[in-house]
XYZ file of C-alpha atoms in Angstrom:
634
model
C -12.050 33.298 29.584
C -10.554 35.167 26.641
C -6.933 35.649 26.420
C -4.816 37.273 23.467
C -1.218 36.329 22.783
C 1.390 37.176 20.190
C 3.354 34.122 18.793
C 6.659 34.163 16.971
C 6.243 31.036 14.469
C 9.713 30.976 12.780
C 12.056 31.864 15.606
C 12.487 35.554 14.226
C 10.581 38.931 14.254
C 9.518 38.135 10.781
C 6.200 36.409 11.816
C 3.687 37.912 14.213
C 0.494 36.075 14.875
C -2.376 37.069 17.074
C -3.883 33.920 18.433
C -7.446 34.490 19.905
C -7.612 31.998 22.793
C -11.109 30.942 24.018
C -11.994 28.480 26.733
C -15.679 27.272 26.099
C -17.994 25.133 28.303
C -20.941 23.943 26.442
C -23.322 22.525 28.928
C -26.005 21.279 26.613
C -26.633 17.601 25.992
C -24.861 16.285 22.931
C -27.077 16.078 19.844
C -25.819 12.923 18.471
C -26.634 9.595 20.611
C -23.738 8.452 22.552
C -23.340 4.555 22.679
C -24.452 3.197 26.119
C -21.019 2.414 27.104
C -19.980 5.980 26.977
C -22.795 7.769 28.730
C -24.582 7.505 31.902
C -28.449 7.595 32.323
C -28.233 10.970 33.856
C -25.120 12.552 32.225
C -23.051 14.700 34.548
C -22.995 18.637 34.040
C -19.888 20.173 32.850
C -17.909 21.569 35.827
C -15.029 24.178 35.698
C -12.312 24.240 38.518
C -9.767 27.093 38.328
C -6.663 27.272 40.342
C -3.715 29.368 40.200
C -1.956 26.753 37.924
C -4.742 25.046 36.188
C -8.118 25.142 34.791
C -9.899 21.813 35.190
C -12.993 20.766 33.228
C -15.058 17.598 34.082
C -17.973 16.189 32.587
C -18.320 12.741 34.386
C -16.580 11.008 31.647
C -13.386 12.933 30.863
C -11.431 15.345 32.922
C -9.241 17.943 31.129
C -6.452 19.920 32.719
C -5.165 23.117 30.959
C -2.321 24.897 32.516
C -3.102 28.389 33.590
C -2.423 30.991 32.133
C -0.471 29.624 29.360
C -3.232 27.606 27.906
C -1.224 24.244 27.248
C -3.075 20.960 27.420
C -1.452 19.145 30.213
C -3.771 16.137 30.938
C -6.804 14.142 29.826
C -8.071 11.755 32.426
C -10.340 8.946 31.073
C -11.589 5.668 32.581
C -8.726 4.144 34.707
C -6.002 6.048 32.981
C -4.924 9.226 35.150
C -3.564 11.001 31.998
C -3.557 9.790 28.376
C -0.895 12.336 27.650
C 2.886 11.877 28.352
C 3.448 12.972 31.945
C 7.277 12.811 31.528
C 7.175 15.689 28.978
C 7.036 19.344 29.925
C 3.642 21.078 30.109
C 4.277 22.765 26.843
C 5.033 19.313 25.085
C 1.822 17.359 25.630
C -0.897 19.053 23.960
C -0.219 22.190 21.945
C -0.206 24.013 18.509
C 2.783 23.413 16.523
C 3.452 26.329 14.214
C 6.706 25.963 12.252
C 8.000 23.489 15.114
C 7.335 25.837 17.878
C 4.984 25.140 20.586
C 2.166 27.377 21.138
C -0.837 27.100 23.634
C -4.065 25.687 22.708
C -6.806 28.242 21.621
C -10.292 26.843 22.177
C -11.690 23.803 24.151
C -15.172 22.676 24.193
C -16.107 20.022 26.554
C -19.891 18.842 26.289
C -22.146 17.032 28.645
C -22.179 13.221 28.040
C -19.370 13.342 25.364
C -16.402 11.268 25.845
C -13.784 13.780 24.402
C -13.169 17.528 23.764
C -13.369 19.748 20.654
C -10.609 22.211 19.843
C -10.201 25.007 17.399
C -8.127 28.062 16.921
C -8.650 31.502 15.379
C -5.553 32.974 13.778
C -5.327 36.423 12.696
C -2.692 38.826 11.103
C -3.206 42.562 11.051
C -2.171 44.581 8.061
C 0.764 46.208 9.885
C 2.380 42.792 10.654
C 5.704 42.430 8.637
C 6.228 39.785 5.979
C 6.037 36.352 7.108
C 5.695 32.610 6.033
C 3.716 29.997 8.075
C 4.079 26.637 6.267
C 3.217 24.211 8.867
C 0.225 24.475 11.276
C -0.831 21.526 13.252
C -2.200 20.427 16.686
C 0.219 17.840 18.343
C -0.690 15.484 21.061
C 1.951 13.361 23.006
C 0.383 10.226 24.346
C 1.621 8.017 26.976
C 4.500 5.951 25.002
C 4.201 3.044 27.596
C 0.653 2.552 26.828
C -0.129 3.799 23.275
C 1.701 1.549 20.719
C -0.872 0.636 18.138
C -2.037 2.956 15.360
C -5.027 2.912 13.016
C -5.027 5.114 9.953
C -7.601 3.270 7.953
C -9.227 -0.239 7.663
C -6.011 -1.500 5.855
C -3.285 0.819 7.445
C -2.972 -0.322 11.177
C 0.123 -1.637 13.122
C 2.139 -1.767 16.215
C 4.512 1.305 16.348
C 8.085 1.415 17.386
C 9.044 3.463 20.417
C 11.294 6.741 20.539
C 13.954 4.671 22.181
C 13.618 1.899 19.472
C 14.543 4.573 16.990
C 17.834 5.472 18.957
C 21.204 4.927 17.656
C 21.699 1.847 19.907
C 18.517 0.147 18.484
C 18.219 1.402 14.942
C 20.457 2.176 11.884
C 19.720 5.677 10.355
C 19.189 5.334 6.473
C 19.550 7.943 3.766
C 17.876 10.719 6.030
C 17.227 11.157 9.694
C 13.497 10.328 9.625
C 13.950 6.695 8.023
C 15.574 4.095 10.066
C 16.091 0.215 10.141
C 14.974 -1.179 13.717
C 17.952 -3.562 14.489
C 17.222 -4.043 18.144
C 13.680 -2.842 19.081
C 11.877 -3.547 22.389
C 9.205 -5.660 20.208
C 10.955 -8.313 18.524
C 8.252 -8.525 15.703
C 9.469 -5.136 14.616
C 13.012 -6.307 14.209
C 14.510 -5.602 10.593
C 11.704 -3.235 9.595
C 11.984 0.335 8.307
C 10.219 3.201 10.206
C 9.603 6.547 8.525
C 7.014 9.135 9.637
C 6.305 9.880 6.011
C 4.998 6.391 5.477
C 1.976 7.292 7.565
C 0.961 10.165 5.547
C -2.467 10.409 3.978
C -4.381 12.729 1.639
C -6.745 15.316 2.890
C -9.829 13.848 1.700
C -8.936 10.527 3.576
C -7.408 12.209 6.713
C -10.831 12.383 8.762
C -10.112 9.657 11.342
C -6.925 8.216 12.961
C -5.566 7.312 16.204
C -3.888 5.097 18.734
C -4.931 2.289 20.806
C -3.646 1.207 24.256
C -4.067 -2.601 24.413
C -3.511 -2.740 28.161
C -6.067 -0.344 29.040
C -8.508 -1.076 25.914
C -8.771 2.532 25.201
C -8.478 4.565 22.038
C -7.499 8.030 21.412
C -8.908 9.490 17.858
C -8.514 12.742 16.106
C -11.751 13.252 14.093
C -11.838 15.985 11.528
C -15.364 15.970 10.193
C -14.710 18.745 7.566
C -11.486 19.766 5.590
C -12.779 23.366 4.801
C -9.945 24.732 6.959
C -7.178 22.585 5.260
C -5.353 23.623 2.306
C -4.123 22.319 -0.909
C -6.921 20.438 -2.128
C -8.417 16.872 -1.588
C -5.162 15.252 -2.616
C -2.806 17.347 -0.543
C -0.897 14.851 1.679
C 0.066 15.410 5.189
C 1.414 13.587 8.322
C -0.823 11.570 10.677
C 1.413 10.145 13.384
C 4.843 9.778 14.545
C 6.563 7.068 16.454
C 6.609 7.787 20.123
C 2.844 7.949 20.363
C 2.659 11.284 18.751
C -0.742 12.054 17.134
C -1.164 14.966 14.798
C -4.048 17.089 13.559
C -2.527 18.525 10.283
C -4.010 21.928 9.166
C -1.297 23.366 6.909
C 1.869 21.772 5.588
C 4.103 22.367 2.869
C 5.111 18.630 2.843
C 4.592 17.259 -0.822
C 4.638 20.763 -2.218
C 7.549 22.915 -0.845
C 7.824 26.478 -1.835
C 5.445 26.257 -4.659
C 2.878 26.023 -1.723
C 1.641 29.537 -0.868
C 1.892 30.272 2.764
C 3.545 33.678 2.515
C 1.928 36.544 4.326
C 2.711 40.162 3.168
C 2.552 43.253 4.930
C -0.560 45.050 4.265
C -2.414 41.832 3.871
C -5.079 41.156 6.395
C -5.504 37.488 7.244
C -7.993 35.518 9.610
C -8.807 31.948 9.676
C -10.651 29.474 11.824
C -8.805 26.115 12.154
C -11.405 23.382 13.376
C -13.002 22.356 15.490
C -11.478 19.133 15.397
C -12.822 16.532 17.997
C -10.670 14.255 20.288
C -12.704 11.223 20.886
C -11.970 8.528 23.473
C -13.469 5.293 23.664
C -13.024 1.948 25.434
C -14.078 -1.677 25.128
C -14.009 -4.873 26.983
C -10.908 -6.943 26.956
C -11.046 -9.375 24.068
C -9.065 -10.522 21.168
C -10.932 -8.087 18.909
C -10.816 -4.845 21.013
C -8.927 -3.201 18.233
C -11.522 -3.934 15.760
C -14.080 -2.907 18.242
C -12.715 0.444 19.006
C -11.721 1.190 15.218
C -15.397 0.234 14.334
C -16.774 2.648 17.151
C -14.407 5.583 16.170
C -15.771 5.207 12.574
C -19.209 5.399 13.935
C -18.521 8.594 15.869
C -16.784 10.126 12.590
C -20.015 9.628 10.684
C -22.044 11.479 13.650
C -19.599 14.331 13.629
C -19.998 14.593 9.766
C -23.726 14.644 10.055
C -23.368 17.500 12.831
C -21.242 19.658 10.843
C -21.034 22.539 10.936
C -21.391 22.474 14.704
C -24.108 24.703 16.157
C -22.458 24.894 19.802
C -19.507 26.990 19.076
C -19.966 30.571 20.377
C -17.626 32.400 18.076
C -18.869 34.766 15.406
C -16.016 33.679 13.143
C -17.574 30.172 12.905
C -20.751 30.473 10.984
C -23.478 27.910 11.622
C -25.535 25.892 9.000
C -28.037 28.770 8.386
C -25.288 31.209 7.912
C -23.565 29.219 5.058
C -24.335 28.652 1.277
C -24.538 25.937 -1.195
C -23.320 25.499 -4.750
C -24.643 22.881 -7.152
C -24.300 21.968 -10.961
C -23.349 19.488 -13.497
C -19.780 19.110 -15.213
C -19.681 17.601 -18.564
C -16.329 16.966 -20.813
C -16.140 17.770 -24.426
C -12.964 16.100 -25.895
C -11.814 14.533 -28.904
C -10.601 11.457 -27.472
C -14.256 10.134 -28.139
C -15.033 11.761 -31.510
C -12.913 14.803 -32.366
C -15.154 16.144 -35.069
C -18.373 16.119 -33.258
C -16.953 16.728 -29.898
C -19.485 14.780 -28.096
C -20.329 15.638 -24.392
C -19.750 13.271 -21.641
C -20.230 13.180 -17.955
C -17.432 14.359 -15.962
C -17.645 10.978 -13.810
C -16.388 11.213 -10.124
C -14.859 14.612 -10.815
C -13.220 16.592 -7.813
C -14.963 19.981 -7.812
C -13.262 22.643 -5.427
C -14.444 25.963 -4.285
C -11.433 27.999 -3.329
C -9.926 31.300 -3.465
C -10.084 33.205 -6.583
C -7.043 32.544 -8.887
C -5.749 30.764 -12.075
C -6.588 27.278 -13.155
C -5.234 24.760 -10.831
C -4.282 27.628 -8.077
C -6.372 25.486 -5.450
C -3.375 23.036 -5.112
C -0.978 25.863 -4.209
C -3.317 27.696 -1.878
C -2.085 27.613 1.607
C -4.197 30.409 3.169
C -7.785 30.349 2.262
C -10.769 28.252 3.084
C -11.382 25.303 0.468
C -14.701 23.282 -0.022
C -14.651 20.227 -2.338
C -16.803 17.394 -3.347
C -16.710 14.217 -5.597
C -19.426 14.195 -8.351
C -21.567 11.333 -9.118
C -21.328 9.276 -12.387
C -23.180 11.805 -14.284
C -21.244 14.925 -13.166
C -23.665 16.244 -10.723
C -22.146 18.149 -7.643
C -23.588 19.684 -4.738
C -21.207 21.539 -2.340
C -22.731 22.323 0.912
C -21.886 24.361 3.916
C -19.810 26.945 2.438
C -18.797 29.881 4.380
C -19.681 33.246 3.051
C -16.968 34.786 1.004
C -15.707 34.949 -2.788
C -14.529 31.845 -4.450
C -13.752 30.511 -7.848
C -14.923 26.901 -9.083
C -12.267 24.536 -10.136
C -12.006 20.866 -10.951
C -9.943 18.237 -12.511
C -11.457 15.077 -14.123
C -9.970 11.416 -13.902
C -8.923 10.438 -17.372
C -8.448 13.744 -18.814
C -5.469 16.203 -18.591
C -5.493 19.743 -17.433
C -7.427 21.952 -14.985
C -10.899 23.258 -15.147
C -11.928 26.775 -13.911
C -15.249 28.574 -14.117
C -14.606 32.070 -15.233
C -17.089 33.536 -12.881
C -16.560 34.702 -9.360
C -18.874 33.138 -6.913
C -20.008 35.104 -3.970
C -21.539 33.174 -1.080
C -23.878 34.779 1.268
C -25.704 33.401 4.340
C -28.448 31.096 3.135
C -27.563 31.204 -0.642
C -28.306 28.062 -2.810
C -26.649 28.693 -6.239
C -27.420 26.323 -8.989
C -24.650 26.780 -11.848
C -26.559 24.658 -14.245
C -24.405 22.680 -16.842
C -20.767 23.618 -17.186
C -18.504 22.269 -19.886
C -14.726 21.452 -19.669
C -12.669 21.403 -22.933
C -9.433 19.645 -22.116
C -6.247 20.595 -23.604
C -6.066 19.318 -27.222
C -4.826 20.377 -30.601
C -5.691 17.195 -32.520
C -6.404 13.497 -32.190
C -4.034 11.760 -29.920
C -1.617 9.499 -31.844
C -0.488 7.711 -28.482
C -0.468 8.084 -24.695
C 1.353 6.531 -22.061
C -0.538 5.850 -18.717
C -3.797 7.384 -17.365
C -4.446 11.031 -16.596
C -4.938 10.674 -12.880
C -2.566 13.032 -11.366
C -0.558 9.985 -9.721
C 1.948 7.502 -10.909
C -0.151 4.738 -9.497
C -0.686 2.834 -12.767
C 3.059 2.816 -13.630
C 5.714 0.318 -12.583
C 6.348 0.332 -8.922
C 9.017 -1.997 -7.885
C 9.126 -4.262 -4.867
C 11.265 -3.013 -2.116
C 14.409 -4.226 -1.082
C 13.687 -7.128 1.222
C 16.031 -5.716 3.942
C 14.076 -2.429 3.821
C 10.541 -3.213 4.417
C 7.737 -1.715 6.432
C 4.907 -4.292 6.868
C 2.244 -1.436 6.866
C 3.029 -0.818 3.185
C 2.809 -4.333 1.789
C -0.427 -4.177 -0.075
C -0.548 -3.067 -3.565
C -2.310 0.001 -2.847
C 0.457 1.241 -0.553
C 3.526 -0.272 -2.136
C 4.835 2.927 -3.225
C 5.179 3.990 0.533
C 7.959 1.625 0.861
C 11.525 3.106 1.537
C 14.219 3.140 -1.108
C 12.270 2.720 -4.242
C 14.358 5.313 -5.899
C 17.395 2.908 -5.492
C 15.594 0.156 -7.419
C 15.725 2.201 -10.792
C 19.509 1.502 -10.642
C 18.805 -2.251 -9.945
C 16.782 -2.580 -13.130
C 18.738 -0.143 -15.297
C 22.283 -0.673 -14.157
C 23.943 0.004 -17.464
C 21.239 1.723 -19.727
C 18.135 3.818 -19.274
C 14.571 3.091 -19.791
C 13.443 2.403 -23.362
C 9.574 2.370 -24.024
C 8.045 1.297 -27.378
C 4.636 2.288 -28.286
C 2.611 -0.485 -29.246
C 4.717 -3.108 -27.702
C 5.588 -1.709 -23.940
C 3.211 -1.967 -21.164
C 3.302 1.220 -18.920
C 2.412 -1.065 -15.761
C 5.376 -3.079 -16.364
C 7.844 -0.974 -18.440
C 7.457 2.747 -17.350
C 9.192 3.281 -14.069
C 7.110 5.454 -11.659
C 9.896 8.013 -10.989
C 12.457 9.641 -13.370
C 15.480 9.481 -11.070
C 19.288 9.651 -11.460
C 21.193 6.320 -11.908
C 23.274 5.599 -8.916
C 26.713 4.279 -10.161
C 28.116 3.507 -6.715
C 30.771 5.332 -4.770
C 28.466 8.335 -4.147
C 28.154 9.052 -7.984
C 24.883 9.850 -9.592
C 24.476 10.365 -13.280
C 21.394 11.917 -15.136
C 19.027 9.615 -16.941
C 17.668 9.651 -20.502
C 14.573 7.710 -21.098
C 13.579 6.808 -24.892
C 9.967 6.713 -26.390
C 10.146 4.762 -29.662
C 6.924 5.079 -32.042
C 5.922 4.791 -35.594
C 4.474 7.425 -37.658
C 2.653 6.323 -40.793
C 2.252 9.905 -42.054
C 3.871 13.097 -41.137
C 2.592 16.811 -42.086
C 5.965 18.539 -42.208
C 4.427 21.889 -42.378
C 1.857 21.153 -39.359
C 2.294 21.615 -35.614
C 1.984 18.711 -33.152
C 1.776 19.013 -29.421
C 3.470 16.798 -26.753
C 1.564 16.829 -23.698
C 3.980 16.364 -20.548
C 2.079 15.788 -17.260
C 3.999 15.537 -13.958
C 2.557 14.389 -10.796
C 5.651 15.691 -8.712
C 9.127 17.367 -9.044
C 11.841 17.884 -6.701
C 14.880 20.053 -7.726
C 14.632 18.478 -11.317
C 14.648 19.496 -14.874
C 13.146 17.592 -17.913
C 14.685 18.229 -21.303
C 12.983 16.894 -24.341
C 14.756 16.008 -27.708
C 13.308 14.729 -30.904
C 15.089 11.988 -32.922
C 18.730 13.498 -32.008
C 19.880 12.740 -28.331
C 23.235 14.684 -28.907
C 22.051 18.147 -29.827
C 23.207 20.514 -27.352
C 20.147 22.511 -26.972
C 16.858 20.619 -26.163
C 13.807 21.535 -28.069
C 12.206 22.074 -24.815
C 13.044 22.210 -20.963
C 11.101 22.567 -17.822
C 14.087 24.370 -16.334
C 14.633 23.530 -12.603
C 11.228 22.939 -11.135
C 9.836 21.692 -7.948
C 10.172 21.358 -4.019
C 7.885 18.513 -3.570
C 10.348 15.869 -2.290
C 7.824 13.266 -2.675
C 9.930 10.668 -3.895
C 11.970 10.885 -0.482
C 8.572 10.872 1.340
C 7.246 7.900 -0.252
C 4.497 9.895 -2.278
C 2.991 8.776 -5.341
C 2.409 12.465 -6.148
C 2.970 15.994 -5.283
C 2.126 19.298 -7.345
C 0.647 18.512 -10.644
C 2.215 20.239 -13.582
C 1.059 20.155 -17.295
C 3.344 21.346 -20.192
C 1.819 21.645 -23.667
C 4.858 21.423 -26.053
C 4.401 22.502 -29.580
C 6.612 20.719 -32.066
C 6.913 21.485 -35.839
C 6.221 18.453 -38.213
C 9.744 18.899 -39.669
C 11.152 17.263 -36.540
C 9.527 13.916 -37.296
C 10.001 11.244 -39.753
C 7.781 9.002 -41.491
C 8.387 5.660 -39.907
C 10.437 5.405 -36.800
C 10.811 8.207 -34.245
C 12.315 8.515 -30.917
C 11.805 11.194 -28.134
C 14.613 11.513 -25.777
C 13.571 12.582 -22.042
C 16.484 13.569 -19.894
C 16.196 14.507 -16.182
C 19.361 16.530 -16.027
C 19.848 17.225 -12.419
C 21.650 14.682 -10.565
C 23.329 16.446 -7.323
C 21.020 14.126 -5.126
C 19.401 10.950 -5.476
C 16.031 12.774 -4.807
C 16.221 15.030 -7.927
C 13.415 13.505 -9.818
C 9.896 13.826 -11.210
C 7.071 11.483 -10.963
C 5.067 10.831 -13.816
C 1.378 11.521 -14.236
C 0.613 10.773 -17.646
C 4.011 10.951 -19.625
C 3.764 11.713 -22.318
C 0.937 12.277 -24.952
C 1.302 13.172 -28.722
C -1.457 14.960 -30.363
C -1.317 15.113 -34.213
C -1.794 18.340 -36.001
C -5.463 18.966 -37.071
C -6.281 19.220 -40.622
């Protein structure tokens, strides 16, 4: 059954999108072995029943109900639960595509024999004559039964009981600085009392967003979203996105401008044809016997299923010509080495790009992959010797990009790579020369595109989410931006090279100081350092790397904080809003600032870094490695 629809995605005629909707019933037996508890000795055939109002698909394990003719997913029957979706919601608010907050019907459903779940994907297309549009949020949303599903699992360490929608109401919670964040004052579950809840605390990076879900403890049933490939996601491996909302909402994020904002390219111009397949993603259901360890059992089984789906990618059971199977795809391999003076500037020894992230994405400038919100992306992490192998690449034209932990900047291979079906392209040995104009005099932090190594304070004890108590997730706690004013209530941060420790003395985010009475003030941080020699006629380079920026401006002055005109300014930058959304990074930015030697003195020197915007508490930048001073090369 093939249907075509036109959806208005931004509540105005500016966006027109053709969504090709396909219902597929795959009658073959699942390629991967299904655990005994999830299959029968003789699996049922997949059956289709069509009425005036619904299309019902059964395979003996699950029963899927789709509203006819709209295409909205209205029900999933599994085990003893008549519907895992919330029956109190309207039919268009249970299982649907969410495009710019508009609910759109589902596109493709694949129910397989012997498989406890369903596969879903969508084919989106814009014709050249469609008007200009922006589509910065695309996701699949599922509203589960809130009276049943109260426990989420995002990773081995990020699991918890969740508040209900009612728990967040004004009678049971107090709203904090923005509507998404509340303190639970009288929740239905007493163990949640006093905790902060904010949907952004449940975000995760693309590279880790392969499996998450909800558990019904009473029914001992798990509902899981499994995404075996991220080729249809945007923004690169470190792009962050939502996973779940309170109220038993589960999300399959595909495109999101969160943690990026307007710098994320999701604008479609008239005259630009665009077509993309999102998915398939797998909705997996499992069950276990009632026991004290049923959550652990369900999570372990879901991880096992994830591995099977990854091994089966790209799926061979889709019937769309727009989704190429394995033999119709290509492969790109090679090795990346780094040539950098931090090791031996005169000889420039080559070192392996250990654990480098290598990305195939649409042609563009170095680093453009993190701003690309429209094309396919394929990435992998190299081994300790810099060897990489990117498999199952869709046919098309790409550039190869990379960034290397411990080195600033972005790598791009100056070569367009054309993938054709069956291609296996070996690029041989590639060499990355990171930005450098001379030996490094000093550096604060580690070039890792995050602020994870800097000082992240403990949260206000009255504003804690227990999910974020571990060191790895502490930055997700609410209100950390206010802690700067607690530590630096009267004067700003001063960091002394050779004495200070960046993990203790460099605050992770450069935010305004809160003076009280709704008054915010720009802040100026100082870096003090000693130069034994100065080449007055030479040129030095200050490397300034930022992991995020939100309506911020960084001004740089040397040895004189009162000079009206800064030596350098970023001007107003960024829409990431990563501080408010509890992110440790957003869009990466690197500034190489040339400074003549006559601005330095032999002996003591000071660099003044001013974050000059203070209209809001979230006008801020997050440090990546901030900064590095390179000496002039003789």
